[in-house]
XYZ file of C-alpha atoms in Angstrom:
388
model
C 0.000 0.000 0.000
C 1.416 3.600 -1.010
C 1.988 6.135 1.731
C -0.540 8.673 -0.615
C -2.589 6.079 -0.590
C -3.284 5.375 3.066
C -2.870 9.356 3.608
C -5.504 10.099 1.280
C -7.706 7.745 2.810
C -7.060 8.416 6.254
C -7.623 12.217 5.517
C -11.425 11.086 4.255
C -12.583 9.160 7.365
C -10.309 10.982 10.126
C -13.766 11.407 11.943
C -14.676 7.939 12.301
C -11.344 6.759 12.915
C -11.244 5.317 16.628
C -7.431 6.194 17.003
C -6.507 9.822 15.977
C -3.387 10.525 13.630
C -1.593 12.248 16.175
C -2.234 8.847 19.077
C -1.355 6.562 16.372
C 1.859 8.411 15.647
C 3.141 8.315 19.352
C 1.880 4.495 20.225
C 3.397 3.774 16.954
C 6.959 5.347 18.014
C 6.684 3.769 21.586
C 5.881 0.555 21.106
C 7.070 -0.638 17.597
C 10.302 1.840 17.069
C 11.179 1.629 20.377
C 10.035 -1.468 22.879
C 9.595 -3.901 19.866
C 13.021 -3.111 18.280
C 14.803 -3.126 21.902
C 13.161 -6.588 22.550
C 13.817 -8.309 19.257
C 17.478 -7.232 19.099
C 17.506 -8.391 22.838
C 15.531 -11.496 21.692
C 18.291 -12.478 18.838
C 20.942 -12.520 21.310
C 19.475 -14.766 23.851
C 18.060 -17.082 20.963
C 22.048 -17.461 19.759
C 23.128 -18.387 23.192
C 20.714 -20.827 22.825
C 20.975 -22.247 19.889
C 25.002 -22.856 20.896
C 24.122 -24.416 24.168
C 22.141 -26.828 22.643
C 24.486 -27.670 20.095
C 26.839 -28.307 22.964
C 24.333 -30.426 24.960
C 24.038 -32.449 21.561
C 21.459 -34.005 19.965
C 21.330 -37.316 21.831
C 17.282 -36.383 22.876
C 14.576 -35.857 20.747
C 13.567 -32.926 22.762
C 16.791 -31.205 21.641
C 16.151 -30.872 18.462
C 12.905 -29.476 18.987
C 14.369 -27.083 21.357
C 16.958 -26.051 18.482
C 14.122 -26.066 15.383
C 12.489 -23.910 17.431
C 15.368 -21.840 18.715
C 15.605 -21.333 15.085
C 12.328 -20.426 13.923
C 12.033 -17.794 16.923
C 15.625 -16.277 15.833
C 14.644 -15.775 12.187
C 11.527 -14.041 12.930
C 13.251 -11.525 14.973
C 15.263 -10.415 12.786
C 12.750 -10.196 9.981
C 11.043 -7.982 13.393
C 13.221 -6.143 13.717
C 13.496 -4.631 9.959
C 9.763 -4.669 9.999
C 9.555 -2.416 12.843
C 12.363 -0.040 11.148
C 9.643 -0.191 7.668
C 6.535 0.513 10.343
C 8.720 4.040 11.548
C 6.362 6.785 10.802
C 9.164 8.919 10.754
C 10.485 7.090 7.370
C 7.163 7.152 5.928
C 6.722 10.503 5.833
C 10.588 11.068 4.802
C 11.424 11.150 1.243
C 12.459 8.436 -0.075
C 12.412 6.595 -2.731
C 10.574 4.016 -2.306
C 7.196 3.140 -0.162
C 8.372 2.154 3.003
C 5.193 0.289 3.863
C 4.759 -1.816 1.088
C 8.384 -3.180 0.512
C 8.779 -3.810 3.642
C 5.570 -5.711 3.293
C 6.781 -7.492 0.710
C 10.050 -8.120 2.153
C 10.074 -8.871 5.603
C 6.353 -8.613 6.784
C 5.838 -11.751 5.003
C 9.127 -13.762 6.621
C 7.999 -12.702 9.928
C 4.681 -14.159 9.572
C 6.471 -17.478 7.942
C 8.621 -17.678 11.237
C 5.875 -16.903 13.410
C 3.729 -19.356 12.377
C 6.800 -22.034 12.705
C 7.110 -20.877 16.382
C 3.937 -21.724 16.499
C 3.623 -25.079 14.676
C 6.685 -26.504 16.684
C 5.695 -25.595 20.174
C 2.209 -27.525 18.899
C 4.286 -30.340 18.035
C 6.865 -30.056 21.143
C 3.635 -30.181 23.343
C 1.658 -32.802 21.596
C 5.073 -35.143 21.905
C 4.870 -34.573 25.446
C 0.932 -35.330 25.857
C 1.359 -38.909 23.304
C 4.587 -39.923 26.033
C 2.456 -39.372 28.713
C -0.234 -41.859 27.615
C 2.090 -43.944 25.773
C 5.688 -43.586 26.631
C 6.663 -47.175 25.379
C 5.135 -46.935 21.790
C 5.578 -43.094 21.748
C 9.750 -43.376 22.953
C 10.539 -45.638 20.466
C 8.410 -44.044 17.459
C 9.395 -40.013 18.065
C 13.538 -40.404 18.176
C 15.474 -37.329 17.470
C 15.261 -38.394 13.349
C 11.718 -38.514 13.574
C 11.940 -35.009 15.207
C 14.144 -33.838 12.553
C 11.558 -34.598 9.744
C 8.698 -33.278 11.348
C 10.735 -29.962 11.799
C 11.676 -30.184 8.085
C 8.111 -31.038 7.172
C 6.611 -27.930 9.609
C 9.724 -25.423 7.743
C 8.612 -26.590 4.191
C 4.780 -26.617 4.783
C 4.548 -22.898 6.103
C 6.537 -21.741 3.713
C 4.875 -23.286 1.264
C 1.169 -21.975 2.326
C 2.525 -18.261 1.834
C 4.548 -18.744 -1.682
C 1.394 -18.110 -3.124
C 1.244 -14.284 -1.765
C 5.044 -13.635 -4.167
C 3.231 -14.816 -7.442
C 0.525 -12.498 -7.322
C 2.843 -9.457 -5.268
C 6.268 -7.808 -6.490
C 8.027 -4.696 -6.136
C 8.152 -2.719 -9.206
C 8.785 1.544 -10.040
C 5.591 3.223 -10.138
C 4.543 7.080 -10.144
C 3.583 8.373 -6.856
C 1.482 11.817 -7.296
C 1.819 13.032 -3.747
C 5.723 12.826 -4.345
C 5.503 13.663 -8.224
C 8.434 11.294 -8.756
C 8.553 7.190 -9.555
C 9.365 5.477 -6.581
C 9.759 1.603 -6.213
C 5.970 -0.119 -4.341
C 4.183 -2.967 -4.731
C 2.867 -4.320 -7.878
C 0.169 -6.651 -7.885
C 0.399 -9.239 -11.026
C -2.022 -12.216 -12.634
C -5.696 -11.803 -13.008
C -6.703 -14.347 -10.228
C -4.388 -12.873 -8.077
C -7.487 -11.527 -5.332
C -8.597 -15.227 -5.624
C -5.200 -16.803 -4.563
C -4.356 -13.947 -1.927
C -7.500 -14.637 -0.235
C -6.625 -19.004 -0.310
C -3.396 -17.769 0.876
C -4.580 -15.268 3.480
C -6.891 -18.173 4.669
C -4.301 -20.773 5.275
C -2.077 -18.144 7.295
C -3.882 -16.225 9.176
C -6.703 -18.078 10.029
C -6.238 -22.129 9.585
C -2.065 -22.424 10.788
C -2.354 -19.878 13.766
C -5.491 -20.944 15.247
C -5.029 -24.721 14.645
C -1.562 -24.586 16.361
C -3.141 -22.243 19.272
C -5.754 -24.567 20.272
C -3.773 -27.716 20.312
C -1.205 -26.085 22.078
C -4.021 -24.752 24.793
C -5.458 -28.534 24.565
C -2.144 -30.265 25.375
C -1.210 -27.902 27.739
C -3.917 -28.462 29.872
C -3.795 -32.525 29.553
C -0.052 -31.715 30.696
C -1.003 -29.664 33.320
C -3.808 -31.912 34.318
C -1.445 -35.013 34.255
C 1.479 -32.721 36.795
C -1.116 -32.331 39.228
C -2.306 -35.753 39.440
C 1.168 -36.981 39.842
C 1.891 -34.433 42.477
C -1.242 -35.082 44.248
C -0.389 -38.770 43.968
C 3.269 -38.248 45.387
C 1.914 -36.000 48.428
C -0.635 -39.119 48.908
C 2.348 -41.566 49.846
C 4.122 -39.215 51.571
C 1.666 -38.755 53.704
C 0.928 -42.378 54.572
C 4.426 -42.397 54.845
C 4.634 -40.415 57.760
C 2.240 -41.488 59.686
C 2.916 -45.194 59.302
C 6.736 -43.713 60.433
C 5.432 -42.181 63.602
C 3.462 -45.323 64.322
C 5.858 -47.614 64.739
C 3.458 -49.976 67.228
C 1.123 -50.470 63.863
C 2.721 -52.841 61.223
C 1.467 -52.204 57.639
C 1.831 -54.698 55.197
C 3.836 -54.079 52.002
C 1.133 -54.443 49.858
C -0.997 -52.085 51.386
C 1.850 -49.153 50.864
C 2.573 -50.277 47.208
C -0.948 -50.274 46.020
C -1.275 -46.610 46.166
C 0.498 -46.723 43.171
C -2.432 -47.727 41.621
C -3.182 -44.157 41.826
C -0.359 -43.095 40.076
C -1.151 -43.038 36.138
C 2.690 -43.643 35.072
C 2.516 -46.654 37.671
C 5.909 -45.431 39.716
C 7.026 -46.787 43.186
C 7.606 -43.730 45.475
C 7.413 -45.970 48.839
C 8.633 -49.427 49.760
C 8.375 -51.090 53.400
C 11.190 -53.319 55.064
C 10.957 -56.528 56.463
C 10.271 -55.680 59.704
C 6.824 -53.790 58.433
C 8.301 -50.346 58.830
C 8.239 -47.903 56.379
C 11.507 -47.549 54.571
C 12.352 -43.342 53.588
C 10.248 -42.421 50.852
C 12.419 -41.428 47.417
C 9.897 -39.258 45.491
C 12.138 -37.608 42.699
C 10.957 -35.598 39.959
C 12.022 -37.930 36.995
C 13.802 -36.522 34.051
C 10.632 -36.981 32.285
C 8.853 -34.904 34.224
C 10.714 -32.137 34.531
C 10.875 -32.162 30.459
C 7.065 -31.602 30.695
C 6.834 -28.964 33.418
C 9.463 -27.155 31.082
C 7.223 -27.617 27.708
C 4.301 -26.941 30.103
C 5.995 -23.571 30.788
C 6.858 -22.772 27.562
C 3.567 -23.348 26.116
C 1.974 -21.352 28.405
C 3.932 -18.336 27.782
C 3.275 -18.687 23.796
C -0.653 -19.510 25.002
C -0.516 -15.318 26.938
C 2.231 -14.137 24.388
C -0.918 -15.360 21.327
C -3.532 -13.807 22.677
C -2.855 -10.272 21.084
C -2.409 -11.921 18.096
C -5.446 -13.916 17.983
C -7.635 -10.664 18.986
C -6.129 -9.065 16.032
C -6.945 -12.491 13.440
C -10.760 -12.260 15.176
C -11.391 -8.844 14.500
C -10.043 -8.957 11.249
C -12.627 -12.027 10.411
C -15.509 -9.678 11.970
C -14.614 -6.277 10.753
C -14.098 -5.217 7.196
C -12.595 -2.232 7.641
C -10.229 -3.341 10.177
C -7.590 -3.572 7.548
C -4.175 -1.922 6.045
C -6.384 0.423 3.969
C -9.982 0.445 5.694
C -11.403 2.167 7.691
C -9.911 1.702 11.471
C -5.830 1.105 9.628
C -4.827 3.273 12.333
C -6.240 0.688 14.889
C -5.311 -2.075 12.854
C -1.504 -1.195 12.569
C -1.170 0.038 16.387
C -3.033 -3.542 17.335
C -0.381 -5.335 15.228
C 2.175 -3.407 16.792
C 1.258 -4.967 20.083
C 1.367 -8.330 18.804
C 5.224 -7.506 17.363
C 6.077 -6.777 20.990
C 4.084 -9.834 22.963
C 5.741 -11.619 19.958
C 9.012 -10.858 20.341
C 8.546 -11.076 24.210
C 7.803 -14.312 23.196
C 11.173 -15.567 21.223
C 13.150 -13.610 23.866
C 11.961 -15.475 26.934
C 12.300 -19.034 26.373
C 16.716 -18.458 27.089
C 15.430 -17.863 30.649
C 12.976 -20.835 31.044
C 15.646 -22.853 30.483
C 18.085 -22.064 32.539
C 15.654 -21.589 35.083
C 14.083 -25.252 34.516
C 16.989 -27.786 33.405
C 19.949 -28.029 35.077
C 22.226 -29.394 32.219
C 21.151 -26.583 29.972
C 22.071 -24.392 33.271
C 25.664 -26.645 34.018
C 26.448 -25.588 29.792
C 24.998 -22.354 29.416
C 27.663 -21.761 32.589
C 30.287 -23.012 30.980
C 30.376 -20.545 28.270
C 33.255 -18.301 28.581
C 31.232 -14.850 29.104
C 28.916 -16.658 31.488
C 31.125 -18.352 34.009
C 31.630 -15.468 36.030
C 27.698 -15.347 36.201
C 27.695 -19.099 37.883
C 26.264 -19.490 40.907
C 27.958 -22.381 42.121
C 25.505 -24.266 43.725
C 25.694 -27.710 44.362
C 23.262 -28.717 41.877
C 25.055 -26.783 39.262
C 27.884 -28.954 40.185
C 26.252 -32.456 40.399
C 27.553 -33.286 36.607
């Protein structure tokens, strides 16, 4: 879309615009030249710590490479973020240039950031469905999803988004065009083919309404089986530990080993967390959080930061659905753009975050982010930290 363009037409409905020039200008500035841009540059530095630590823990788990795919996916769409935010400056659209600011930029890295955004999306999906099929199958599931398997489905995800939006640069191109408000050529979008309305709107379809909220819900439905499934276990463990006790401070009252051990029937993944000794007595109780579990409270985590960090963008898909003229060029663009602008930031809040859940929430990602020469002045030391 031209900058005379939008002018022109924001100049003919200024009165029934819900945002005013002069508000749109200033959120604009605040939040996508200066938050957004600050987070995203932040956000590609954190993703390449990442994305080396992992390479460093290796690729032995299948979780790794889902970690790293999506690592990625989340530093790619940054830094197409980041020059999008530089093309959404209000400053360089009213400069003179010569070119539209708003279209190539579009063209050019609009487009990538929704390709890399919808990965992010597609691969958390998968990293959380994994999780939910190894909770009610770990046997089949362990031996099906190894770190190949992992590989192709990243591959496949990669290929398939980028596929959906190829359509968009067959019907869209950059060519010079004459620009009266500037009286000068200056380089914009070109729209080519006959059909091209038809295929923008299959296009626009697949993108922004089937891939984004297909990926949200299952992420929001797997989540919550995951979260369901970490509070049964933790109820369960609490359960023994509490028989536990008090058959330990009643040491005059024998309890039969089977009566301790079938509490595990409680337990859905069927683990011991209590055993008796011969004498009747309870022996200590060894709860640990398996490896397994901690995996899931981490994709738990992680999915539930995408689930808050989506919302924004999913308020902006809906009322695009319901309002015609919540568009580039309709009637409420200054709405539409500032709402987008929000979902650049929650977005790149998003891909900035997950550096942090790590080493928060697994200790061998902690022991080799530490290890990194810049870092190891940042170690803490602690004894976990120094259990490997």
């Amino acid at each position: 879309m031209s900058n005379s363009t939008r002018n022109s037409d924001s100049l003919s409905v200024r009165t029934t615009q819900i945002l005013s020039e002069e508000a749109y200008t200033i959120f604009t500035i605040v939040d996508v030249v200066i938050l957004s841009e600050i987070v995203s540059l932040f956000g590609m530095f954190t993703n390449s710590i990442t994305i080396i630590v992992l390479v460093r823990q290796g690729f032995r788990k299948s979780i790794n490479v889902s970690l790293a795919g999506l690592a990625v996916s989340d530093f790619l769409s940054l830094v197409s973020l980041v020059c999008l935010c530089v093309g959404n400056n209000p400053w360089l659209i009213q400069a003179d240039v010569s070119f539209d600011p708003i279209g190539v930029f579009y063209l050019t890295t609009g487009w990538p950031n929704t390709i890399f955004a919808r990965i992010t999306g597609w691969i958390t999906a998968y990293i959380t469905l994994e999780r939910c099929l190894c909770v009610a199958m770990p046997l089949k599931i362990k031996r099906v999803l190894t770190r190949n398997t992992s590989l192709l489905i990243l591959v496949i995800i990669y290929i398939g988004v980028i596929a959906g939006v190829c359509p968009i640069y067959f019907t869209t191109g950059l060519h010079w065009r004459y620009d009266a408000a500037k009286n000068r050529s200056i380089i914009g979008l070109n729209f080519i083919g006959a059909n091209r309305e038809d295929i923008k709107r299959v296009a626009l379809a697949i993108t922004n309404v089937f891939s984004p909220f297909t990926s949200f819900g299952l992420v929001i439905i797997c989540t919550a089986i995951l979260g369901f499934k970490l509070t049964e276990k933790s109820n369960w463990r609490n359960s023994v530990t509490r028989i536990a006790r008090k058959v330990k401070g009643s040491p005059e009252k024998t309890v039969s080993k089977e009566k301790i051990i079938s509490q595990n029937d409680v337990n859905p993944n069927n683990e011991r967390a209590n055993s008796c000794n011969e004498n009747g007595n309870a022996a200590k109780v060894v709860s640990p959080v398996s490896k397994d579990a901690k995996v899931i409270k981490l994709v738990v985590v992680l999915s539930s930061i995408y689930i808050i960090s989506s919302i924004p963008a999913v308020v902006h898909f809906v009322w695009m659905i319901l309002d015609p003229q919540y568009t580039v060029v309709g009637l409420q663009s200054n709405v539409h753009i500032s709402v987008a602008g929000i979902t650049f930031l929650f977005q790149a809040a998003n891909s900035s975050a997950n550096l942090f859940t790590y080493i928060y929430m697994s200790s061998s990602f902690r022991i080799e982010f530490y290890k990194l020469r810049p870092f190891k002045k940042c170690s803490p030391h602690s004894a976990d930290d120094n259990m490997k």
